[in-house]
CSV table of C-alpha atoms in Angstrom, one decimal:
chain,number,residue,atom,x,y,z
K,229,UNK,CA,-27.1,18.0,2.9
K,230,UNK,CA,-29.5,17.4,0.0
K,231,UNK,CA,-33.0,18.7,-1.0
K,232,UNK,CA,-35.7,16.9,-3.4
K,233,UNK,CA,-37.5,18.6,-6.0
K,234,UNK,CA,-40.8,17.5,-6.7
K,235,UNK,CA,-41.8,18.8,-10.2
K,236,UNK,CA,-45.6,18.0,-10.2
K,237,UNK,CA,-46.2,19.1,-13.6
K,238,UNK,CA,-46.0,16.6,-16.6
K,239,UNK,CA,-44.6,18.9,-18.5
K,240,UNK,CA,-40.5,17.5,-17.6
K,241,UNK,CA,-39.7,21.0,-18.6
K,242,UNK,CA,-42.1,23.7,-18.5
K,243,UNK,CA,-42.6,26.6,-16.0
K,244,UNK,CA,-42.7,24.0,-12.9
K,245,UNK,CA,-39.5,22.4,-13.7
K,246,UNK,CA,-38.3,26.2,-14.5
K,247,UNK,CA,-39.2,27.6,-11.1
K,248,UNK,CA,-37.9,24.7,-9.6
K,249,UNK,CA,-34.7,25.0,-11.4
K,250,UNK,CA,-34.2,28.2,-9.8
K,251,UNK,CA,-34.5,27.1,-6.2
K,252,UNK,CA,-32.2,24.5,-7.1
K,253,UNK,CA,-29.3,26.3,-8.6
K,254,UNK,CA,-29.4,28.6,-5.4
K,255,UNK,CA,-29.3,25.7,-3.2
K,256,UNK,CA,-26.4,24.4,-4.9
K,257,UNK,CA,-24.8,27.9,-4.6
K,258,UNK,CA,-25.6,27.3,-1.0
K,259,UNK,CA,-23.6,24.3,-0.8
K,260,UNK,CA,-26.7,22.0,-0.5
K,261,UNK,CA,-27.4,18.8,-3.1
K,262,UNK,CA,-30.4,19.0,-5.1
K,263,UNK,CA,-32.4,16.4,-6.8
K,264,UNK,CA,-35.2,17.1,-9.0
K,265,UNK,CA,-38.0,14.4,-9.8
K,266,UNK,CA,-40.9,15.1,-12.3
K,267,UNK,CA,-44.2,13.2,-12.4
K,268,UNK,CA,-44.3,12.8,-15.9
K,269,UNK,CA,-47.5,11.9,-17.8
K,270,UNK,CA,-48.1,8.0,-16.5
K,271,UNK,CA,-51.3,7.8,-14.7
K,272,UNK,CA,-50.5,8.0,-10.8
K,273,UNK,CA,-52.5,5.4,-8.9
K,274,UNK,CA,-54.1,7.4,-5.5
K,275,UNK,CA,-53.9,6.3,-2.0
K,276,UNK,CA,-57.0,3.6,-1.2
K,277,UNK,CA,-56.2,3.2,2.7
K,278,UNK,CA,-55.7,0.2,2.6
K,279,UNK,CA,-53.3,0.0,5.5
K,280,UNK,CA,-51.1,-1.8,3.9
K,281,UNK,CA,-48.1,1.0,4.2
K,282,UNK,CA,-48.9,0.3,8.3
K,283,UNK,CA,-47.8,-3.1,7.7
K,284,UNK,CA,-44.8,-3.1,5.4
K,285,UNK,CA,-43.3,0.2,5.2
K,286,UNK,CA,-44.6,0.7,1.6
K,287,UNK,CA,-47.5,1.4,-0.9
K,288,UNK,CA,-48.9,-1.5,-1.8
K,289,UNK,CA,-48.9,0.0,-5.2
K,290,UNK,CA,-45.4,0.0,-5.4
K,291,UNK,CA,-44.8,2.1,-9.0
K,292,UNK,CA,-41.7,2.9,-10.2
K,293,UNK,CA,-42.9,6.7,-9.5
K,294,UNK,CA,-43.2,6.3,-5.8
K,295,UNK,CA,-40.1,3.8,-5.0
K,296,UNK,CA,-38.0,6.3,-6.6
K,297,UNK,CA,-39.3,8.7,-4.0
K,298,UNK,CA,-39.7,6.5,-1.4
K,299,UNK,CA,-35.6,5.7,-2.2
K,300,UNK,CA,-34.8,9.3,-2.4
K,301,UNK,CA,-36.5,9.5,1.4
K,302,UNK,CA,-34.8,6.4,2.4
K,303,UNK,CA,-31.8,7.2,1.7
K,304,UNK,CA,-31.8,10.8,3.6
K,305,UNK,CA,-32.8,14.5,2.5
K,306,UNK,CA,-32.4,17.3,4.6
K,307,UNK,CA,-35.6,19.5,2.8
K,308,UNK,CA,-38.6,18.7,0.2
K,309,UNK,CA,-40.0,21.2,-2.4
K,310,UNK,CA,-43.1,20.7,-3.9
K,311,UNK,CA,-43.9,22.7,-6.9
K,312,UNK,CA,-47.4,22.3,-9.4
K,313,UNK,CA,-49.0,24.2,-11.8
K,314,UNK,CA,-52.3,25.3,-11.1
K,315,UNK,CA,-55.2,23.0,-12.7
K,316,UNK,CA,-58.7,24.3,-11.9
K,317,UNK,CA,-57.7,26.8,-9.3
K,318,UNK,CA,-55.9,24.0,-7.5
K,319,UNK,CA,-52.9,21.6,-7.6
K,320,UNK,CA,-51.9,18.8,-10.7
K,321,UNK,CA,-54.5,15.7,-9.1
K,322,UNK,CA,-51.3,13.2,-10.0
K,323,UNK,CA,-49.7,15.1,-7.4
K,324,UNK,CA,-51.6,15.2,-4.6
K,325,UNK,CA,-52.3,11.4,-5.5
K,326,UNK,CA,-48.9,10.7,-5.4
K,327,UNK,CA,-48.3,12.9,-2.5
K,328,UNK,CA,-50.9,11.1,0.0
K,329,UNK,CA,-49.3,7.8,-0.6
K,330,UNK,CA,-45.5,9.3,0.3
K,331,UNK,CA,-46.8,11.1,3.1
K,332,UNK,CA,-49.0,8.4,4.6
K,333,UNK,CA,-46.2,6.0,4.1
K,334,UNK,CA,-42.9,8.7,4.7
K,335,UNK,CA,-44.2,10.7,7.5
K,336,UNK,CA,-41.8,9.8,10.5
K,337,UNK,CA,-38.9,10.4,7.6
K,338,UNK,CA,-40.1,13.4,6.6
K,339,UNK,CA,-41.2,15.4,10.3
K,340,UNK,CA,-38.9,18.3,11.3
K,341,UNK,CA,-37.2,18.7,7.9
K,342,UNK,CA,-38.1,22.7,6.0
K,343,UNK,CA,-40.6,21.7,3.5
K,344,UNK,CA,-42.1,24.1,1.0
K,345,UNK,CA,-44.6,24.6,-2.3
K,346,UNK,CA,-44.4,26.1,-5.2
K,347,UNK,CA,-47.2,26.9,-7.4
K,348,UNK,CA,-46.9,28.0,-11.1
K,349,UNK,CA,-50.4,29.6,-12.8
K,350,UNK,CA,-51.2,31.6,-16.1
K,351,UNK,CA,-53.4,34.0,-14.1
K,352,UNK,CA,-55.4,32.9,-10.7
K,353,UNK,CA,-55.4,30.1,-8.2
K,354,UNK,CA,-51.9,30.0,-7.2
K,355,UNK,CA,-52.6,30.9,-3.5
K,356,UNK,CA,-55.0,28.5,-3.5
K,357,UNK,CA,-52.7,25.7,-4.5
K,358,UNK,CA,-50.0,27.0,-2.2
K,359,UNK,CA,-52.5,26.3,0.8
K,360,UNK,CA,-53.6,22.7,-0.5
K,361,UNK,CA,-49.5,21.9,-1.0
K,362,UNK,CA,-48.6,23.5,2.4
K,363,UNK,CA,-51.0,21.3,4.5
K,364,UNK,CA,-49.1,18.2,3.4
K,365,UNK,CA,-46.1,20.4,5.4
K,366,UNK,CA,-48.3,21.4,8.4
K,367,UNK,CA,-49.9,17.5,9.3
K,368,UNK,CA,-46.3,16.1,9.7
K,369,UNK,CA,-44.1,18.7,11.8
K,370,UNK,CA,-42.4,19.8,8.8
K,371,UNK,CA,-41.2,23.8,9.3
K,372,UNK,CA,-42.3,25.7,6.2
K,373,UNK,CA,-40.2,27.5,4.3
K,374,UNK,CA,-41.0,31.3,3.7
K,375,UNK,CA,-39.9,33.6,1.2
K,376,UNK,CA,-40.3,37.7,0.3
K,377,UNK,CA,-44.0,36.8,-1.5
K,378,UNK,CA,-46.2,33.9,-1.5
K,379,UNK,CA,-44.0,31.3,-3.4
K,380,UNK,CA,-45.7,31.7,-7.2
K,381,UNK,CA,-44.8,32.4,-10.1
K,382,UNK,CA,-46.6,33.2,-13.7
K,383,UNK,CA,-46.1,31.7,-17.0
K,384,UNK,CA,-48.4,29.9,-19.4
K,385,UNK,CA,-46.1,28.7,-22.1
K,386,UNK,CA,-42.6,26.8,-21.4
K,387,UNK,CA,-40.0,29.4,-20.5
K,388,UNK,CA,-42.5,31.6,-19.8
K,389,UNK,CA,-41.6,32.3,-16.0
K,390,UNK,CA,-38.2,33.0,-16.6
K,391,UNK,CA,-39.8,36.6,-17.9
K,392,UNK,CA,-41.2,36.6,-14.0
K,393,UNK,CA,-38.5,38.4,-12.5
K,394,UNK,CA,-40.1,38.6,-9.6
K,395,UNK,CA,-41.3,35.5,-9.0
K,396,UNK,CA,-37.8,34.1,-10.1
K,397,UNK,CA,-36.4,36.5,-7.7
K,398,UNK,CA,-38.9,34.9,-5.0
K,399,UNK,CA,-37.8,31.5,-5.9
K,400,UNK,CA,-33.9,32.2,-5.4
K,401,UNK,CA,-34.8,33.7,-1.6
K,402,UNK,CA,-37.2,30.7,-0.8
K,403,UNK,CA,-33.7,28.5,-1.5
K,404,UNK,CA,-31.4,30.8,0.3
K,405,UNK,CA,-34.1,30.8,3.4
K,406,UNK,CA,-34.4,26.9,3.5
K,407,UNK,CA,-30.4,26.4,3.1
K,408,UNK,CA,-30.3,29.1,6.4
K,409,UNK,CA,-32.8,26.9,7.9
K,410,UNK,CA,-31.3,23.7,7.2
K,411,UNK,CA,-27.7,24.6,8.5
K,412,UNK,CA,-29.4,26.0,11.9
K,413,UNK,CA,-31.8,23.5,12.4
K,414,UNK,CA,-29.1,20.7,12.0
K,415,UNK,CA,-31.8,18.5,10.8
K,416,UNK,CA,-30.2,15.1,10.6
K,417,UNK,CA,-29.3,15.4,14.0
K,418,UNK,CA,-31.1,14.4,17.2
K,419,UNK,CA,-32.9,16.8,19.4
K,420,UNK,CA,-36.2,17.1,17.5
K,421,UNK,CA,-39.1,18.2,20.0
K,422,UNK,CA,-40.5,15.5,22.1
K,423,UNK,CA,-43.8,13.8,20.8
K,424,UNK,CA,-46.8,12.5,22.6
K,425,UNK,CA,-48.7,9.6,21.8
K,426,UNK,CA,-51.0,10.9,19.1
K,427,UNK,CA,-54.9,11.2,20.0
K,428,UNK,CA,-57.4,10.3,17.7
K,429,UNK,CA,-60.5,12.1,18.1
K,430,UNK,CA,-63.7,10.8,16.4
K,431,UNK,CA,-66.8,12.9,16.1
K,432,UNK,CA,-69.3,10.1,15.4
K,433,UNK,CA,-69.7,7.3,18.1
């Protein structure tokens, strides 16, 4: 069983990669592999809809960024945690850039498997970035992964959210919930719900 990491700050290690760390070291205590992989500070190219991905299976922008997630996928996880700091009341923008091409291109690789976000803020915006990072979740039959509180935690400078005992506390029961609902769900197994064809509804004819 394995679960990726995706620290979304470019900071390799600030309070992201900190609050992160902490779901990770529970999930290893839970008996489940963890792999953590940070943005960094290269520009992220966005998703242009191109189609392509429909095509071949990949971004046409095929960045060593996104083929290392697209590998990690490829090769089987059982969860995905997505953590950001909180820019402008909202998520890192290399993130969610980064994230609509994986998701456009990963989503039958990804559906049924606990997903869950994690935001990191100085003072304000962290539900909203939880929202924006859950909806990636909620558009591909992902379960999402609860915890005691919202899944936040406070810190402005590195090493700061380590002094957030609660929200440390919050990240070590988000990893003990998705290792409980990773063993019960048997996610690498068959038996996922049955899917219809999906319908496309336009509003503009």
């Amino acid at each position: 069983m394995k679960v990726l990491l995706i620290n979304g700050s470019p900071k390799d290690k600030g309070n992201t990669f900190l609050a992160l760390s902490e779901v990770a070291k529970t999930l290893n205590e839970e008996g489940i592999e963890t792999e953590i992989v940070s943005i960094g500070k290269k520009a992220v190219q966005g998703c242009i809809a191109c189609g392509m991905c429909g095509r071949t299976g990949k971004c046409t922008f095929n960045d060593d960024l996104y083929y290392k997630i697209w590998r990690i996928i490829k090769d089987g996880i059982d969860g995905l945690v997505i953590g950001s700091p909180v820019y402008y009341g909202g998520p890192n923008g290399s993130v969610c850039a980064l994230l609509d091409r994986v998701f456009y291109t990963l989503g039958p690789d990804l559906q049924f498997k606990p997903g869950a976000s994690v935001a990191v803020c100085r003072r304000g915006g962290a539900t909203a970035t939880f929202d924006r990072l859950n909806k990636y979740f909620t558009m591909m039959n992902m379960p999402l992964v609860s915890s005691q509180y919202w899944n936040m935690v406070y810190g402005q400078t590195p090493g700061q959210a380590a002094l957030d005992e609660e929200g440390m506390q919050t990240m070590r029961t988000l990893a003990r919930n998705m290792a409980w609902m990773i063993k019960k769900l048997n996610v690498s197994e068959e038996g996922h719900p049955e899917q219809e064809q999906h319908v496309w509804t336009n509003f503009i004819r």
